Coordinates of C-alpha atoms and ligand atoms in Angstrom, one line a residue:
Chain A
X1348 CA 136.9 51.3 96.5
X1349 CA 135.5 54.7 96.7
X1350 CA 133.2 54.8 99.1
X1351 CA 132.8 53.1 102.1
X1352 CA 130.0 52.7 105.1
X1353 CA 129.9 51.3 108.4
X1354 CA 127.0 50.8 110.6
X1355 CA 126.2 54.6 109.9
X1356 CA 123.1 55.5 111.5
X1357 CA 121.1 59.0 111.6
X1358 CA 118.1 59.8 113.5
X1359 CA 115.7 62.8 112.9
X1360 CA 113.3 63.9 116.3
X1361 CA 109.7 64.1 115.4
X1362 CA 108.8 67.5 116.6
X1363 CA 105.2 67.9 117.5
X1364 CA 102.9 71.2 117.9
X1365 CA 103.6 74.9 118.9
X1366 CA 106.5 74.1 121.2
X1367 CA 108.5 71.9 119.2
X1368 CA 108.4 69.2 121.7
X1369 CA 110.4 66.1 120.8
X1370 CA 107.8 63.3 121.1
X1371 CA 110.3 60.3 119.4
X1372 CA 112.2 59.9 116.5
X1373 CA 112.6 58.8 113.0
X1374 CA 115.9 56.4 112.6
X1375 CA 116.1 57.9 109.0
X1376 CA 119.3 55.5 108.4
X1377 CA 119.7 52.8 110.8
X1378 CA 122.9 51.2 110.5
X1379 CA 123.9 51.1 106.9
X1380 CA 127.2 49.4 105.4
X1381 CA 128.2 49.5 102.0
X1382 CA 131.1 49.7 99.7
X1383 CA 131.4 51.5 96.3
X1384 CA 134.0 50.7 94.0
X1385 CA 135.7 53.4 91.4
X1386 CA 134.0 53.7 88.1
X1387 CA 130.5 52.0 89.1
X1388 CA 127.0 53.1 89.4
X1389 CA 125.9 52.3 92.9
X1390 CA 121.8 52.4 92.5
X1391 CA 120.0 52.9 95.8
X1392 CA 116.1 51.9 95.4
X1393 CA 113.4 52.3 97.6
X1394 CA 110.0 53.8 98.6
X1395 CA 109.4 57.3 99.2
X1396 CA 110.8 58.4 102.9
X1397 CA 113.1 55.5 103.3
X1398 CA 115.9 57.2 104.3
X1399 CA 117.9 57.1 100.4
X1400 CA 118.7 61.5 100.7
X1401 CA 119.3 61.4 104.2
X1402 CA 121.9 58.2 103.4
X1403 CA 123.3 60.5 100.6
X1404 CA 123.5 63.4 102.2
X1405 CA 125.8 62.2 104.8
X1406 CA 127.9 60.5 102.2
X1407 CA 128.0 64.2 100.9
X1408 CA 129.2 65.5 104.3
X1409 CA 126.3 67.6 104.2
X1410 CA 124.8 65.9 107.6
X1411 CA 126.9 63.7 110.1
X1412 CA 126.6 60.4 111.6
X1413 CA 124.8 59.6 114.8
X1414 CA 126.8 56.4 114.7
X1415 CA 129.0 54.7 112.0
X1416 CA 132.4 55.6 109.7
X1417 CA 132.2 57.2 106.5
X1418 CA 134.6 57.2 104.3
X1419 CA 135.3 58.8 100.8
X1420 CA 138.6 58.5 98.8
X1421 CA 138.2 61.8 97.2
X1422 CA 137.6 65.2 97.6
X1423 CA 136.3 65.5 94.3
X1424 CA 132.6 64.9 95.0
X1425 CA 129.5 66.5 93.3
X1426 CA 125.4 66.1 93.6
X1427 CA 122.7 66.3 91.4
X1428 CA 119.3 66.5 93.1
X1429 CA 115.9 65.7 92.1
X1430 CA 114.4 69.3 91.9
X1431 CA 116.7 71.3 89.6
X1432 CA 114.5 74.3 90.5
X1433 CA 115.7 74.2 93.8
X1434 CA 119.2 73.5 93.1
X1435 CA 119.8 76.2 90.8
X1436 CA 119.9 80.0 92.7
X1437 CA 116.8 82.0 91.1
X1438 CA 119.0 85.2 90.9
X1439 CA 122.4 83.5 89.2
X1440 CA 123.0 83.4 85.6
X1441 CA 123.7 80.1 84.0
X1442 CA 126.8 81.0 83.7
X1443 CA 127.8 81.9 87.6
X1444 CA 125.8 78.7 88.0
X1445 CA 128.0 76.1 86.3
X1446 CA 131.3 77.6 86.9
X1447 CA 130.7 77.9 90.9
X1448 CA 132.3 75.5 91.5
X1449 CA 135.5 75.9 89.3
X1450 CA 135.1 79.7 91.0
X1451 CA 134.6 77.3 94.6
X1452 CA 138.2 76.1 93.8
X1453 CA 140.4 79.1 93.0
X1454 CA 142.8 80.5 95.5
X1455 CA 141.6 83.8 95.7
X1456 CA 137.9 81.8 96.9
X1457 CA 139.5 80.1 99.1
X1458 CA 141.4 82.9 101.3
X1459 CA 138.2 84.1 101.6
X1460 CA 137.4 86.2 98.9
X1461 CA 133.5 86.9 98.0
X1462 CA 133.9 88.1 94.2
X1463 CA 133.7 85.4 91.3
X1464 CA 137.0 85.6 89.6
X1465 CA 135.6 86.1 86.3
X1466 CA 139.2 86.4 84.6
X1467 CA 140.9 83.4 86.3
X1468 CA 138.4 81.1 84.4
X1469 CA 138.8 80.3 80.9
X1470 CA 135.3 81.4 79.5
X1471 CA 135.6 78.8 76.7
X1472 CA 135.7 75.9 79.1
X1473 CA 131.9 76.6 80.6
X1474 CA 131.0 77.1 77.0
X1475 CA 132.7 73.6 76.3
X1476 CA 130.7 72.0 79.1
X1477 CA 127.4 73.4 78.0
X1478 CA 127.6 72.1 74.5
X1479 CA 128.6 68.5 76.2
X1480 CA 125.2 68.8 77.7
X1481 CA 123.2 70.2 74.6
X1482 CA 122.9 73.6 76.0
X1483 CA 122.9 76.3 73.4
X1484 CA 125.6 78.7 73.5
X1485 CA 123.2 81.6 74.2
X1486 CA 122.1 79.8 77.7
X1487 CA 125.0 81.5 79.5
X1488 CA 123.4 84.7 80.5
X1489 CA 120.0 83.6 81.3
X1490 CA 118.1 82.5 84.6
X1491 CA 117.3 79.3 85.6
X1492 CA 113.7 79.9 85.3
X1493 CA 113.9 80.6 81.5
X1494 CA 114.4 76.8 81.3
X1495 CA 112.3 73.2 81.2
X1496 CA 112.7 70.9 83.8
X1497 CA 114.8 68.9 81.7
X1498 CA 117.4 71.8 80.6
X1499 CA 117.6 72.8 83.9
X1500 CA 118.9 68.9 85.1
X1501 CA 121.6 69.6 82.1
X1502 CA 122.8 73.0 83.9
X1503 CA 122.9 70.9 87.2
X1504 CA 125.0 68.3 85.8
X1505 CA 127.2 71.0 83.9
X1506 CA 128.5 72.5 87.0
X1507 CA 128.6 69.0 88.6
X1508 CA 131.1 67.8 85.8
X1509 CA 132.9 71.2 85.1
X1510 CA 134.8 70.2 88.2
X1511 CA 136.3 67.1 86.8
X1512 CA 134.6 65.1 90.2
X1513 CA 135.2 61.5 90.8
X1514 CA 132.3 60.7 92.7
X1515 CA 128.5 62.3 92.1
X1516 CA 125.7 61.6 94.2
X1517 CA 122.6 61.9 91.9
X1518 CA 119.6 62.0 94.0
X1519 CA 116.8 60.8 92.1
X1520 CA 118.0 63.3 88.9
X1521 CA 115.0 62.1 86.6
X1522 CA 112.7 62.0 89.2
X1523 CA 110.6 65.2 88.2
X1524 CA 111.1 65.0 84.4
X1525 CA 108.4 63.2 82.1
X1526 CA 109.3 59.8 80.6
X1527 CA 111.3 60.8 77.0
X1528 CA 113.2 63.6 79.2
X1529 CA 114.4 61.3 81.6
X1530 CA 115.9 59.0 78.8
X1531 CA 118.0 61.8 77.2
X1532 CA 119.5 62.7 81.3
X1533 CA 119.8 59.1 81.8
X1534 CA 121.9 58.9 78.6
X1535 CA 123.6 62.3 79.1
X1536 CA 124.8 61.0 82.5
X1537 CA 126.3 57.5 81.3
X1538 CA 128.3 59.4 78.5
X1539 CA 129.8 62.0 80.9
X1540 CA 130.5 59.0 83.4
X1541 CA 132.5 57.1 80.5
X1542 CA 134.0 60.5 79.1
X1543 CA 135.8 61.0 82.5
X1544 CA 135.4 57.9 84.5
X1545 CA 133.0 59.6 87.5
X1546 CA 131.4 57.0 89.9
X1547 CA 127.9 57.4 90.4
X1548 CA 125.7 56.9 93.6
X1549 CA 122.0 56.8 91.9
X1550 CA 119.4 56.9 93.9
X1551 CA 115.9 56.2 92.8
X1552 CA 112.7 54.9 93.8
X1553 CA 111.8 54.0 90.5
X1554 CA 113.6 50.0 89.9
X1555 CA 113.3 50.8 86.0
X1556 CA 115.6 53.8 86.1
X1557 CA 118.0 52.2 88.5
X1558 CA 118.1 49.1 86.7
X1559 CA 118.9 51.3 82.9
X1560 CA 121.6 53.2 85.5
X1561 CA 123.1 50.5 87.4
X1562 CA 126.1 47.8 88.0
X1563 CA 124.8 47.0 91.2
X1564 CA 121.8 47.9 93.4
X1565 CA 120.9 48.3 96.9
X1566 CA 117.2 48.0 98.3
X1567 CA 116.5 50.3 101.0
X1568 CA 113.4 50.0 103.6
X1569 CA 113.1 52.1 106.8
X1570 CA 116.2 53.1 107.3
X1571 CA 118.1 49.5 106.4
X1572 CA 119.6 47.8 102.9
X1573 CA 117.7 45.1 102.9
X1574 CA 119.8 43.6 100.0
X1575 CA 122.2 44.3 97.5
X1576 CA 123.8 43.1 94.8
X1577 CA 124.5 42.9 90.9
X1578 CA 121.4 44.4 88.8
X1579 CA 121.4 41.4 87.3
X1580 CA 121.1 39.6 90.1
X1581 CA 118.5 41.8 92.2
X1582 CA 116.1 41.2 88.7
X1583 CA 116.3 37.8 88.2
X1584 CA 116.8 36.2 91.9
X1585 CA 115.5 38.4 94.4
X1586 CA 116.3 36.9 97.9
X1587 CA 114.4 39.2 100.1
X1588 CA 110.5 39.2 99.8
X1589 CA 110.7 43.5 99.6
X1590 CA 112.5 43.1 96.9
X1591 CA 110.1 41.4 95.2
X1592 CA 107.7 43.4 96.2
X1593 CA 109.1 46.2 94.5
X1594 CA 109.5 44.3 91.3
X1595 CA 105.9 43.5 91.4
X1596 CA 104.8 46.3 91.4
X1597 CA 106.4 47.5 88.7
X1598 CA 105.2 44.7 86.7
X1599 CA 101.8 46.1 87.4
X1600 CA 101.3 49.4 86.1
Chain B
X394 CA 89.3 97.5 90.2
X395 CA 90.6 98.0 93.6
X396 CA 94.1 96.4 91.8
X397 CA 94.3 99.1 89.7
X398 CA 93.6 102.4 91.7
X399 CA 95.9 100.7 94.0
X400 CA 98.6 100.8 91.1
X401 CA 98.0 104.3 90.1
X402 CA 98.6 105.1 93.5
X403 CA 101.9 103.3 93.6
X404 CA 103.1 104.8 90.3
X405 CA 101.5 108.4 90.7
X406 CA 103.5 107.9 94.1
X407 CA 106.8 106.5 92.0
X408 CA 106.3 109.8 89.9
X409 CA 106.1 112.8 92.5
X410 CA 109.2 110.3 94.3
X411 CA 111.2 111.1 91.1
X412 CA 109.9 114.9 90.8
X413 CA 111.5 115.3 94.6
X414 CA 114.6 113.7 93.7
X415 CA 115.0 115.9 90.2
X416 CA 114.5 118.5 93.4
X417 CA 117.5 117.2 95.3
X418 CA 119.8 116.6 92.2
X419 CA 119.0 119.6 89.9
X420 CA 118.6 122.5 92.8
X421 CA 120.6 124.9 91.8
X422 CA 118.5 124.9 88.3
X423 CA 115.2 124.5 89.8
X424 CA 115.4 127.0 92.9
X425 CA 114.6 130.6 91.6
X426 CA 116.8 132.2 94.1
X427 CA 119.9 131.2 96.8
X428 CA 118.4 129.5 99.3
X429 CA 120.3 131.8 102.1
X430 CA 119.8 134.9 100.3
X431 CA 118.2 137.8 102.4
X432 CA 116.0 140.0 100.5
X433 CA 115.0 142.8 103.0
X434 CA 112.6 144.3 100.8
X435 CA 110.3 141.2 100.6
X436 CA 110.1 140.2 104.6
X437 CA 107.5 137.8 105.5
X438 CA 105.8 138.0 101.6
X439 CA 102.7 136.1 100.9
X440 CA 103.1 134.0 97.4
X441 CA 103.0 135.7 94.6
X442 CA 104.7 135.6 91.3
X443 CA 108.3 136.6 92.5
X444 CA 108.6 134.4 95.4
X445 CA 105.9 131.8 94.5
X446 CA 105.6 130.1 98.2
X447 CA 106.3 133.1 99.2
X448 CA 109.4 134.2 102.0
X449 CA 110.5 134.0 105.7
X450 CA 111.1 136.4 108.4
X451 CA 114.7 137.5 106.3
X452 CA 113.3 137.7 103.1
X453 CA 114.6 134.4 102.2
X454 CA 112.4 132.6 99.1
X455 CA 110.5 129.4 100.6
X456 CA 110.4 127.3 97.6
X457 CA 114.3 127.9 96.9
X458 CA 114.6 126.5 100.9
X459 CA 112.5 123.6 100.1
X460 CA 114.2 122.5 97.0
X461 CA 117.5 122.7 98.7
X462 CA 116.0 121.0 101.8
X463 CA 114.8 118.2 99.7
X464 CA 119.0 117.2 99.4
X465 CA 118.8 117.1 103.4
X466 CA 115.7 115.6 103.7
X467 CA 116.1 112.8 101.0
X468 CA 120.2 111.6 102.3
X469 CA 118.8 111.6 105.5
X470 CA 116.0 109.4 104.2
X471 CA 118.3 106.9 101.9
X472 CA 121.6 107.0 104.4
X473 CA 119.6 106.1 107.6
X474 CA 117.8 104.0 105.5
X475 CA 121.0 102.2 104.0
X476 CA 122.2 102.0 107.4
X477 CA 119.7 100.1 108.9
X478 CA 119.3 97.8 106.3
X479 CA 123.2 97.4 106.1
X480 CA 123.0 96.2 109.7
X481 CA 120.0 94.1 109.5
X482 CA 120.7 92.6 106.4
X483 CA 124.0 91.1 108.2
X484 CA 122.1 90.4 111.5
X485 CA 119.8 88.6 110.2
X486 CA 121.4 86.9 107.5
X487 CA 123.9 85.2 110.4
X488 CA 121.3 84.6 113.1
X489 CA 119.0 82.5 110.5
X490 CA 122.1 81.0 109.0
X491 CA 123.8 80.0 112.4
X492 CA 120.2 79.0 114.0
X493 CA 120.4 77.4 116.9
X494 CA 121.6 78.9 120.2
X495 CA 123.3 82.1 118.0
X496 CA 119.9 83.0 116.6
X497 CA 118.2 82.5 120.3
X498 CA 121.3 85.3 121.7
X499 CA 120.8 87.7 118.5
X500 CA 117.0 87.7 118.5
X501 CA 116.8 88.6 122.2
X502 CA 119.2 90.9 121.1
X503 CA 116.9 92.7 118.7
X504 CA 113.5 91.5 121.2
X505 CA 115.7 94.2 123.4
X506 CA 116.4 96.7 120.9
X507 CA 113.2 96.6 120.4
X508 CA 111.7 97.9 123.7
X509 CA 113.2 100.5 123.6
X510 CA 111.2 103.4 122.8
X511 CA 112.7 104.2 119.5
X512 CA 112.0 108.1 119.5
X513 CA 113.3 108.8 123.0
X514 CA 116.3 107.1 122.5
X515 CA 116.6 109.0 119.4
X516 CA 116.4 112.3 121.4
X517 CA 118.4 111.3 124.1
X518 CA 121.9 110.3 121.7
X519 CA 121.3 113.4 119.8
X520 CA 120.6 115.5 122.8
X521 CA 124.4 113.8 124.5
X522 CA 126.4 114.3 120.8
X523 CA 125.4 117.1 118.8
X524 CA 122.8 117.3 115.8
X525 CA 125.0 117.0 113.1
X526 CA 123.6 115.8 109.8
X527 CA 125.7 113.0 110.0
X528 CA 124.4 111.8 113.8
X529 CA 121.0 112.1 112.8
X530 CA 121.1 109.9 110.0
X531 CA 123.6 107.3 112.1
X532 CA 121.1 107.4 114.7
X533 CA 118.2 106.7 112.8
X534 CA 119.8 104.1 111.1
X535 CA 121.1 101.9 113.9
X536 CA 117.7 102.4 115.9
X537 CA 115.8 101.1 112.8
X538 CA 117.2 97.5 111.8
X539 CA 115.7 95.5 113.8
X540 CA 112.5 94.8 111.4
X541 CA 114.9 94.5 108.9
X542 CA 116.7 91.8 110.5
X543 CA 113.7 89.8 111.4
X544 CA 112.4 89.8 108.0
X545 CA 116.0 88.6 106.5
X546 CA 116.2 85.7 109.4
X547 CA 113.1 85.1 108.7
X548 CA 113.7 84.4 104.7
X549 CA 117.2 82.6 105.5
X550 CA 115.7 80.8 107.5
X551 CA 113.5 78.8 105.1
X552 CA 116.6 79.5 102.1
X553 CA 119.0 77.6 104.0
X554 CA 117.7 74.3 103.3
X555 CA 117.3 74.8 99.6
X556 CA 118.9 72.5 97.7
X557 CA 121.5 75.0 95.9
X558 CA 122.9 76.1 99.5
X559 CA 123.6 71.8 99.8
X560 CA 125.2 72.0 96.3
X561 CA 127.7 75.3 96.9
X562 CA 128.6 73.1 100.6
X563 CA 129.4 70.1 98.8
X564 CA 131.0 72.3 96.6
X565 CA 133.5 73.8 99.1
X566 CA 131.7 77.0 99.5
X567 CA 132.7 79.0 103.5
X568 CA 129.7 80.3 105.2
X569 CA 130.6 84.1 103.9
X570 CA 130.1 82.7 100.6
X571 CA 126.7 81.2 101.1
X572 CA 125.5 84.1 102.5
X573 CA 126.7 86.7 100.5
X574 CA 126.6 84.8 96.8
X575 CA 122.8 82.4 97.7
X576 CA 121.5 83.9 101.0
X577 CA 121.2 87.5 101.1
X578 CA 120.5 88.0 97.1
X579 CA 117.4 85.3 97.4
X580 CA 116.6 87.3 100.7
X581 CA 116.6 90.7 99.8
X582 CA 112.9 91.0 98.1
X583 CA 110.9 92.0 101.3
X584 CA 113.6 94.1 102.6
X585 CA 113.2 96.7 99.8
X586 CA 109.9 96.7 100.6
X587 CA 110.5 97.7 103.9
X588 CA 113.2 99.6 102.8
X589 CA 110.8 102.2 101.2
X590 CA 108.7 102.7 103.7
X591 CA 111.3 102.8 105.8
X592 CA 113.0 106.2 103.8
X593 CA 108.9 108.2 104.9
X594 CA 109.6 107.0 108.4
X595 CA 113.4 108.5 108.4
X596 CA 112.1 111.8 106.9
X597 CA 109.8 112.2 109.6
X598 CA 111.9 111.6 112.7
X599 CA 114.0 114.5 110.6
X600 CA 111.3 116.1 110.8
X601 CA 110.5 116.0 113.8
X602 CA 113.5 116.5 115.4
X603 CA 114.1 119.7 113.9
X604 CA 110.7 120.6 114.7
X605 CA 112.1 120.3 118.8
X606 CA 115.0 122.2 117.3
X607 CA 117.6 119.1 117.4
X608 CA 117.6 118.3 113.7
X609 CA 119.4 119.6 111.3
X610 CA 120.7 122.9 112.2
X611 CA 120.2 126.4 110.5
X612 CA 121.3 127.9 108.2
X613 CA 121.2 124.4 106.0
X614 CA 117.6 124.0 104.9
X615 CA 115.8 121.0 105.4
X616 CA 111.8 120.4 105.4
X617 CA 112.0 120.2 108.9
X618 CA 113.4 123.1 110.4
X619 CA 112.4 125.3 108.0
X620 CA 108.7 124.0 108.8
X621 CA 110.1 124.9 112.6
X622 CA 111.1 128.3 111.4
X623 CA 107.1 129.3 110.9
X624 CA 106.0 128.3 114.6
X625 CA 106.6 131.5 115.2
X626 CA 105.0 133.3 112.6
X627 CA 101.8 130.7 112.1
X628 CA 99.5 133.6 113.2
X629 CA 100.5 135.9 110.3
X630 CA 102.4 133.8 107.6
X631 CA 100.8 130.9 107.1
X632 CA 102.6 129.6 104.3
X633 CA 105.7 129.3 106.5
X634 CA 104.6 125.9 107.6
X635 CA 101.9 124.9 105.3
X636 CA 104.2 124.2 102.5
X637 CA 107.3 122.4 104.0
X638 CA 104.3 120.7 106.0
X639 CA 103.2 119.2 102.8
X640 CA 106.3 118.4 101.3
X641 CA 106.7 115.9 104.5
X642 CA 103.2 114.8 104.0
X643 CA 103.7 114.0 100.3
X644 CA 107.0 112.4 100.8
X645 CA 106.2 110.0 103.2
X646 CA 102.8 109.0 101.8
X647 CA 104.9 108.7 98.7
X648 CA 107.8 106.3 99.9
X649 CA 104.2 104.6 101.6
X650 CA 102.3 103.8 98.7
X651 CA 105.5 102.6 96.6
X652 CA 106.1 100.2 99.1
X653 CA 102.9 98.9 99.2
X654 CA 102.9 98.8 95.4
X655 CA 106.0 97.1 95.4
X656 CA 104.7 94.6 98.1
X657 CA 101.9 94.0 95.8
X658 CA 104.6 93.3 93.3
X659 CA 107.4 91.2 94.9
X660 CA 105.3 89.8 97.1
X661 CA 101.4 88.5 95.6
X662 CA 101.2 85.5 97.8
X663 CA 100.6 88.1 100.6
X664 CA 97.7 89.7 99.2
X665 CA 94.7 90.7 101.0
Ligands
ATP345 N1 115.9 67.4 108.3 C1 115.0 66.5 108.8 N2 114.4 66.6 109.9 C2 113.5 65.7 110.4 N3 113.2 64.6 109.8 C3 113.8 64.4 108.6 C4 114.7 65.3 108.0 N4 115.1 64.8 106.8 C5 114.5 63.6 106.7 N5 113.7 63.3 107.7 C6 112.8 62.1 107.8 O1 113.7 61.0 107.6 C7 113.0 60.0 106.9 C8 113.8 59.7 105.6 O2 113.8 60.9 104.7 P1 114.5 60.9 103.3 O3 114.4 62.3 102.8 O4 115.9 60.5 103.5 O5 113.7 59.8 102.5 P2 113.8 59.5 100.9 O6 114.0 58.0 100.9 O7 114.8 60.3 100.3 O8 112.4 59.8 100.4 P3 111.9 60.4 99.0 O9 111.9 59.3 98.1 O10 110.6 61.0 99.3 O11 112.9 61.5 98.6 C9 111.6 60.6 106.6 O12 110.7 60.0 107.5 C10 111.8 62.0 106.8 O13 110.5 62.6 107.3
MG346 MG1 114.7 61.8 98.7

């Protein structure tokens, strides 16, 4: 087990008007427990504003706990987020892009030092990753915004993997892409997972991607998992009446 | 239409920036004559063909004095200039990144700063130390951040929850390297906008403060004082003041325009 929640809650306050006044708040997570083991996918479904980026975030250490343990085996942890045009700095280059965070882990960067090590990292290993994600070669000195929606997921998960992580959060990563784009990232990310063993958490509110994605799932509703279990499972014999719910309606379109 | 006079403006503005700053770098090529030298025969000389804005009460060739005084003029311009946004740029950058009860102590801070009747203050540290080149453009500079700073918290403000600054944290990334590496690069658009106008405003206080005889001080030429050397002599010699007056003029309406052009530019969300 990599991952592991208990009772982990986080509330948001609803600020209203000029004056920021408090008037309530939003239990974005509201006691949440789960376990991930090594090497799975982890698929996290449910409607829009359910609390799925808040839960990951504070798996990701980037927000704490109201209430609740976390725990994470590894230090090794890496995200992919829904809108690569915000997740990729406007004014880096590919390159500084995908090796940040090999740069993140040098010694020089980590006494304090503000310059990227150019030297220290082997050139040939960015170049490596970008062809793993069917970058061209010449990709390495442009800007993010030279690229589709679709190239720009495969930079994101480039400088995810180029840190050998064993644990990405992808929040919903196909999200903004069109229907054959999101196959090719959906594919992409199962080889790299296989390649080096990385355990995903996937979150999505679409049931059809989490279901391609996942070895088990977990349906989120205001704030609470609702119910989780094998994919398999979850498809064929939903227990909880959201659940089913959710499957309808994909049914329908 | 109204776009493209506005451009032409900006660029013809860009243009007579660059023909100051050949000024500045190339004097010694472009001034006719020493800038200190004392022709007696030629005292007080209208222009003419020898001294073609004519000369001062020694006999010393105006143009030659402004195209030295541009050097003056212009560091004074860019090093206040740099200073200011030096300290804002950091300021800002920390009280948007921190938020919280930091920003609230920082922004008073500069809500303080700000009260302060920038000129007088001005006056009053140069009238305690002495006008040195160097105090002049310090003390313009750390009276002037303060815009700076609240345009850079303003920016960080909204930067710091983009989804890059959550990747470099997961990452590993310290604060110093967020701010430097994410923060301040993605920040730094409005501040050279205010940067430029900025440089017009620095050139005046110069200006004026040589004018009250507390700028720069002779013999080194700059617009200012040797606009202050022709109070005297306005009755007879006009062009004593006329031309370093519209040297300033130019400048500033120069470094004005850009930065509007430039606003136009970085910044066409903002329009009209
Ligand atoms: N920083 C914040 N401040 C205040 N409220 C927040 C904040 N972040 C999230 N919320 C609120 O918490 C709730 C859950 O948000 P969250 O982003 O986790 O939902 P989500 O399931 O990821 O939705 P989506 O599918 O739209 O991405 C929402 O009601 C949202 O408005
Ligand atoms: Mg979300």
């Amino acid at each position: 087990m990599i991952v592991k929640l208990n009772g982990v809650k986080k509330s948001f306050p609803i600020e209203r008007g000029y004056l920021k006044t408090a008037s309530g708040v939003v239990n974005a997570v509201d006691g949440v427990s789960l376990e991930i083991e090594k090497a799975e996918t982890f698929g996290l479904v449910g409607e829009s504003g359910c609390g799925k980026t808040t839960l990951g975030k504070l798996i990701l250490g980037i927000l704490k706990p109201d209430a609740g343990s976390i725990e994470v085996g590894t230090k090794k942890i890496q995200v992919i987020f829904q809108d690569p045009q915000a997740s990729l700095d406007p004014k880096m280059r590919v390159y500084d892009i995908v090796a940040e965070g090999l740069v993140l882990q040098s010694s020089a960067v980590r006494r304090g030092g503000l310059n990227l090590p150019y030297g220290k990292i082997a050139k040939g290993q960015v170049e490596e990753m970008l062809d793993l994600v069917k970058l061209p070669k010449g990709a390495l000195n442009k800007y993010p915004h030279q690229f589709s929606g679709g190239e720009r997921q495969r930079i994101a998960i480039a400088r995810a993997v180029l840190t050998d992580p064993e644990f990405i959060v992808c929040d919903e990563p196909v999200s903004s892409l069109d229907v054959t784009v999101q196959l090719q990232i959906l594919r992409l990310l199962k080889d790299v997972q296989k390649k080096f063993s990385i355990t995903y958490l996937f979150i999505s509110h679409d049931l059809r991607v989490v279901r391609f994605m996942s070895d088990r799932i977990a349906v989120m509703k205001e704030g609470k998992i609702v119910e989780e279990g094998p994919t398999q499972k979850i498809y064929s014999k939903p227990d909880h009446d959201y659940t089913k719910l959710l499957l309808d309606s994909i049914l329908n379109i | 239409m109204k776009e493209l006079i506005k451009n032409r403006l900006a660029f013809g503005a860009l243009i007579f920036i660059f023909v100051i700053l050949a000024f500045a770098l190339f004097a010694p090529l472009i001034a006719p004559y020493d800038p200190s030298a004392i022709d007696t025969d030629s005292i007080l000389a209208a222009p003419s063909r020898i001294h073609i804005l004519g000369t001062d009460p020694l006999g010393r060739d105006i143009f030659s004095r402004i195209v030295y005084g541009s050097r003056i003029s212009l560091s004074i311009g860019f090093i206040a200039v740099g200073i200011a946004v030096l300290i804002g740029v950091i300021f800002g950058s920390i009280a948007g990144y921190y938020g919280g009860r930091v920003d609230s102590v920082m922004m008073r801070f500069v809500d303080i700063m700000l009260c302060f009747p920038t000129f007088f203050l001005i006056l009053a540290v140069i009238a305690i130390l002495e006008p040195s080149i160097f105090n002049i453009m310090a003390v313009i500079g750390v009276t002037s951040w303060m815009g700076v700073a609240r345009l850079v918290r303003a920016e960080v403000l909204t930067l710091k929850e983009r989804d890059y600054v959550a990747a470099a944290e997961v990452m590993g990334a310290s604060d110093a390297w967020i701010i430097a590496r994410h923060l301040i690069p993605n920040a730094i658009g409005p501040v050279l906008v205010s940067a430029t106008l900025g440089i017009g405003g620095a050139i005046l206080v110069e200006s004026a403060l040589s004018f009250l005889g507390i700028g720069v001080q002779p013999p080194t030429p700059s617009w200012g004082n040797i606009l202050m050397d022709g109070k005297s002599t306005l009755g007879v010699a006009w062009w004593l003041t006329i031309f370093p007056g519209i040297f300033i003029l130019l400048t500033v309406l120069a470094y004005n325009l850009l930065g509007e052009g430039l606003r136009d530019i970085l910044e066409p969300g903002l329009k009209e």
